[in-house]
CSV table of C-alpha atoms in Angstrom, one decimal:
chain,number,residue,atom,x,y,z
A,1,MET,CA,5.2,33.6,-0.9
A,2,ARG,CA,3.7,32.4,1.9
A,3,ASP,CA,2.5,35.5,4.4
A,4,ARG,CA,-0.5,33.9,5.1
A,5,ALA,CA,-1.8,30.6,4.7
A,6,VAL,CA,-4.3,28.5,5.2
A,7,VAL,CA,-4.8,24.3,5.1
A,8,LEU,CA,-7.8,22.8,4.4
A,9,GLY,CA,-8.5,19.3,5.5
A,10,ALA,CA,-5.4,20.1,8.3
A,11,SER,CA,-6.2,16.9,10.4
A,12,GLY,CA,-5.3,14.5,7.9
A,13,GLY,CA,-1.4,13.0,7.5
A,14,ILE,CA,-0.4,15.4,4.6
A,15,GLY,CA,-2.5,18.5,5.6
A,16,ALA,CA,-1.0,18.1,9.4
A,17,ALA,CA,2.6,18.1,7.4
A,18,VAL,CA,2.2,20.9,5.7
A,19,LEU,CA,0.6,23.0,7.8
A,20,ALA,CA,3.5,22.1,10.5
A,21,ALA,CA,6.0,23.0,7.6
A,22,LEU,CA,4.4,26.1,7.0
A,23,GLU,CA,3.7,26.9,10.8
A,24,GLY,CA,8.0,26.3,10.5
A,25,ASP,CA,8.5,28.6,8.1
A,26,PRO,CA,10.1,31.9,9.0
A,27,MET,CA,8.8,33.1,5.5
A,28,CYS,CA,5.1,32.4,6.8
A,29,GLY,CA,3.5,34.9,8.9
A,30,GLU,CA,0.4,33.0,10.0
A,31,ALA,CA,-0.8,29.6,9.2
A,32,VAL,CA,-4.4,28.3,9.9
A,33,GLY,CA,-5.6,25.1,9.6
A,34,LEU,CA,-9.2,23.5,9.4
A,35,SER,CA,-10.7,20.6,9.1
A,36,ARG,CA,-14.0,18.3,9.6
A,37,ARG,CA,-12.4,16.7,13.0
A,38,ASP,CA,-11.2,20.1,14.6
A,39,ASP,CA,-13.6,22.7,13.3
A,40,GLY,CA,-16.6,21.3,12.1
A,41,MET,CA,-15.6,22.1,8.3
A,42,ASP,CA,-17.7,19.9,6.5
A,43,VAL,CA,-16.5,20.1,2.8
A,44,THR,CA,-19.8,18.7,1.9
A,45,GLU,CA,-21.8,21.0,3.1
A,46,GLU,CA,-21.9,24.8,1.3
A,47,GLY,CA,-22.6,26.3,4.6
A,48,SER,CA,-20.1,24.9,6.9
A,49,VAL,CA,-17.8,26.0,3.8
A,50,ARG,CA,-19.0,29.3,3.2
A,51,ALA,CA,-18.2,29.7,7.2
A,52,ALA,CA,-15.1,28.8,7.4
A,53,ALA,CA,-14.1,31.0,4.7
A,54,LEU,CA,-15.7,33.6,6.5
A,55,GLY,CA,-13.8,33.3,9.9
A,56,VAL,CA,-10.2,32.8,7.8
A,57,ALA,CA,-11.4,36.6,5.8
A,58,GLU,CA,-11.8,38.0,9.2
A,59,ARG,CA,-8.7,36.3,10.8
A,60,LEU,CA,-6.5,36.9,8.0
A,61,GLY,CA,-7.8,39.1,5.1
A,62,SER,CA,-6.3,38.0,2.4
A,63,VAL,CA,-4.4,34.7,2.1
A,64,ASP,CA,-1.4,33.6,-0.1
A,65,LEU,CA,-2.1,30.2,0.3
A,66,VAL,CA,-4.6,28.0,0.2
A,67,PHE,CA,-4.1,23.8,0.2
A,68,ASP,CA,-6.6,21.7,0.1
A,69,ALA,CA,-6.0,18.5,1.6
A,70,THR,CA,-9.5,17.1,1.6
A,71,GLY,CA,-10.4,14.1,0.1
A,72,ALA,CA,-10.7,10.4,1.0
A,73,LEU,CA,-10.3,6.7,-0.9
A,74,GLU,CA,-12.2,4.9,1.3
A,75,ILE,CA,-15.8,6.4,2.5
A,76,ASP,CA,-17.9,4.8,5.1
A,77,GLY,CA,-16.1,1.8,4.7
A,78,HIS,CA,-16.5,1.5,0.9
A,79,GLY,CA,-13.2,1.2,-0.7
A,80,PRO,CA,-12.7,1.6,-4.3
A,81,GLU,CA,-14.0,-0.7,-6.5
A,82,LYS,CA,-12.0,-3.4,-8.6
A,83,THR,CA,-14.5,-4.1,-10.9
A,84,ILE,CA,-17.5,-2.3,-13.1
A,85,ARG,CA,-19.5,-4.6,-11.8
A,86,ALA,CA,-19.2,-3.6,-8.2
A,87,ILE,CA,-20.2,0.1,-9.2
A,88,ASP,CA,-22.8,1.3,-6.5
A,89,PRO,CA,-24.5,4.7,-7.4
A,90,ALA,CA,-25.0,5.7,-4.0
A,91,VAL,CA,-21.1,5.0,-3.8
A,92,MET,CA,-20.1,7.1,-6.6
A,93,ALA,CA,-21.8,9.9,-5.8
A,94,ARG,CA,-20.7,10.3,-2.1
A,95,GLN,CA,-16.6,9.8,-3.8
A,96,PHE,CA,-17.8,13.1,-5.9
A,97,ALA,CA,-19.7,15.0,-3.5
A,98,LEU,CA,-16.1,14.6,-1.3
A,99,ASN,CA,-13.6,14.7,-3.8
A,100,ALA,CA,-14.4,16.6,-6.5
A,101,ILE,CA,-17.7,19.0,-5.3
A,102,GLY,CA,-16.5,19.6,-2.1
A,103,PRO,CA,-12.5,20.9,-3.6
A,104,ALA,CA,-15.1,22.9,-5.7
A,105,LEU,CA,-17.3,24.6,-3.0
A,106,LEU,CA,-13.9,25.1,-1.2
A,107,ILE,CA,-12.2,27.0,-4.5
A,108,LYS,CA,-16.4,29.1,-4.7
A,109,HIS,CA,-15.7,30.5,-1.2
A,110,PHE,CA,-11.7,30.5,-0.4
A,111,ALA,CA,-10.4,32.3,-4.0
A,112,PRO,CA,-12.2,35.3,-3.3
A,113,LEU,CA,-9.4,35.8,-0.6
A,114,LEU,CA,-6.8,35.8,-2.8
A,115,PRO,CA,-4.9,39.1,-3.7
A,116,ARG,CA,-5.7,40.4,-6.7
A,117,ASP,CA,-2.1,42.4,-6.8
A,118,ARG,CA,0.8,39.1,-5.9
A,119,ARG,CA,1.2,36.0,-6.6
A,120,CYS,CA,-1.2,33.9,-4.7
A,121,VAL,CA,-1.9,30.0,-5.0
A,122,PHE,CA,-4.9,27.6,-4.3
A,123,ALA,CA,-3.3,24.1,-4.8
A,124,THR,CA,-5.9,21.2,-3.9
A,125,LEU,CA,-4.8,17.4,-3.9
A,126,SER,CA,-5.5,15.5,-6.6
A,127,ALA,CA,-4.4,11.6,-7.7
A,128,ARG,CA,-2.2,10.7,-10.7
A,129,VAL,CA,-5.0,7.8,-11.0
A,130,GLY,CA,-7.6,10.6,-11.7
A,131,SER,CA,-5.3,11.2,-15.3
A,132,ILE,CA,-7.4,10.0,-18.0
A,133,GLY,CA,-4.5,9.8,-20.2
A,134,ASP,CA,-2.1,7.9,-17.2
A,135,ASN,CA,-5.1,5.2,-17.0
A,136,ARG,CA,-3.7,1.8,-17.8
A,137,LEU,CA,-4.4,-0.7,-15.3
A,138,GLY,CA,-8.4,0.1,-14.8
A,139,GLY,CA,-10.2,-0.1,-11.6
A,140,TRP,CA,-11.4,2.4,-8.9
A,141,MET,CA,-13.9,4.0,-11.2
A,142,SER,CA,-15.9,6.0,-8.8
A,143,TYR,CA,-12.3,7.1,-7.0
A,144,ARG,CA,-10.8,7.7,-10.4
A,145,SER,CA,-13.5,9.5,-11.8
A,146,ALA,CA,-14.0,12.5,-9.1
A,147,LYS,CA,-10.6,13.0,-9.6
A,148,ALA,CA,-10.9,13.8,-13.2
A,149,ALA,CA,-13.6,15.4,-12.7
A,150,LEU,CA,-11.4,18.1,-9.9
A,151,ASN,CA,-9.0,18.5,-12.5
A,152,GLN,CA,-11.4,20.1,-14.5
A,153,ILE,CA,-13.1,22.0,-11.9
A,154,VAL,CA,-9.3,23.2,-11.1
A,155,ARG,CA,-8.8,23.7,-15.0
A,156,THR,CA,-12.0,26.0,-14.8
A,157,ALA,CA,-11.7,27.8,-12.5
A,158,ALA,CA,-8.1,28.8,-13.2
A,159,ILE,CA,-9.4,30.3,-15.8
A,160,GLU,CA,-11.9,32.1,-14.2
A,161,ILE,CA,-9.7,33.8,-11.4
A,162,SER,CA,-6.9,34.5,-13.3
A,163,ARG,CA,-9.1,37.4,-14.7
A,164,THR,CA,-9.0,38.8,-11.4
A,165,CYS,CA,-6.2,37.5,-10.0
A,166,PRO,CA,-3.9,37.8,-13.0
A,167,GLU,CA,-0.9,36.1,-10.7
A,168,SER,CA,-2.6,33.5,-9.5
A,169,VAL,CA,-1.9,29.6,-9.5
A,170,VAL,CA,-4.5,27.1,-9.4
A,171,VAL,CA,-3.3,23.9,-9.7
A,172,SER,CA,-3.8,20.3,-8.8
A,173,LEU,CA,-1.0,18.0,-7.2
A,174,HIS,CA,-0.2,14.6,-6.6
A,175,PRO,CA,1.8,13.6,-3.4
A,176,GLY,CA,3.0,10.5,-4.7
A,177,THR,CA,2.6,7.3,-2.4
A,178,VAL,CA,2.9,8.9,1.4
A,179,GLU,CA,2.8,7.0,4.6
A,180,THR,CA,-1.0,7.3,5.7
A,181,SER,CA,-4.1,5.6,6.8
A,182,LEU,CA,-5.2,5.6,3.5
A,183,THR,CA,-2.3,3.4,1.8
A,184,ALA,CA,-1.8,1.3,5.0
A,185,LEU,CA,-5.0,0.0,3.6
A,186,HIS,CA,-4.7,0.4,-0.3
A,187,GLY,CA,-1.5,0.7,-1.0
A,188,ARG,CA,0.8,-1.8,-2.4
A,189,HIS,CA,4.1,0.3,-3.5
A,190,ALA,CA,7.2,-0.2,-2.5
A,191,HIS,CA,8.6,3.1,-2.2
A,192,LYS,CA,6.5,5.4,0.3
A,193,VAL,CA,7.5,8.7,1.8
A,194,SER,CA,6.5,10.3,5.4
A,195,PRO,CA,3.9,13.1,5.2
A,196,ALA,CA,6.7,15.4,6.0
A,197,GLN,CA,8.9,14.5,3.2
A,198,ALA,CA,5.7,15.0,0.8
A,199,ALA,CA,4.9,18.3,2.6
A,200,SER,CA,8.3,19.5,1.6
A,201,ALA,CA,8.5,18.3,-1.7
A,202,LEU,CA,4.6,20.0,-2.4
A,203,LEU,CA,5.4,23.1,-0.9
A,204,SER,CA,9.0,23.4,-3.3
A,205,VAL,CA,6.5,22.5,-6.5
A,206,ILE,CA,4.5,25.3,-5.0
A,207,ASP,CA,7.5,27.8,-4.7
A,208,GLY,CA,8.6,27.0,-8.3
A,209,LEU,CA,5.5,27.3,-10.1
A,210,SER,CA,4.5,30.4,-11.8
A,211,PRO,CA,0.9,32.0,-13.2
A,212,ALA,CA,1.7,31.1,-16.5
A,213,GLN,CA,1.4,27.4,-15.2
A,214,THR,CA,-1.8,27.8,-13.4
A,215,GLY,CA,-4.9,25.5,-14.2
A,216,GLN,CA,-2.2,22.6,-14.6
A,217,PHE,CA,-1.4,19.4,-12.9
A,218,PHE,CA,1.9,18.6,-11.3
A,219,ALA,CA,3.3,16.2,-9.4
A,220,TYR,CA,5.4,16.0,-6.0
A,221,ASP,CA,9.0,16.2,-8.4
A,222,GLY,CA,7.3,18.8,-10.8
A,223,ALA,CA,6.3,17.1,-13.9
A,224,GLU,CA,3.3,17.6,-15.1
A,225,ILE,CA,0.9,14.9,-15.5
A,226,ALA,CA,-1.3,14.4,-18.4
A,227,TRP,CA,-4.9,15.0,-18.5
């Protein structure tokens, strides 16, 4: 059910495509998009996140779907490390601030908008490279670690949220390799999909999830990813 939906990070490639898909869905009554670029919502500032959530609450009341598409691989010109020797503590802290603590603040302030009497979803974009069990190449330590932390945040939040919203689904999602500015800089994968294709796949996965699957990590094709 997507009667009321909010997309966080709606100015990015995937976020914009998810918002467009929801706006074109006759089953979605109203969809709201928020981003730092267009609305000043900065996930690294709790006051900004709190104000954004209050604005959504005033406009929509409860929200059936919260889709978090915030995050970045390259921050302030610093791309992922290729070796442990390249670790910079300030860069690593920035990765955690944006890719782990930011989504935690979004959960803190937007989860209270989820209804308690019906199915509802909070989905956040993670990345397969955040899987500890799937890590066979090494590298990208700060980004991998921040996404691994995000997955733990999602798992923990899902348990707590289910106590008051028993039909909730709180999940991490891996979108695959999507044609965005991020993959243009760092992606060497032969197969990429458009943001619209990724959005369609991710929303299809969300539609197929049950409350029994809350707190888990799924790929764009619905396959569960190891922690």
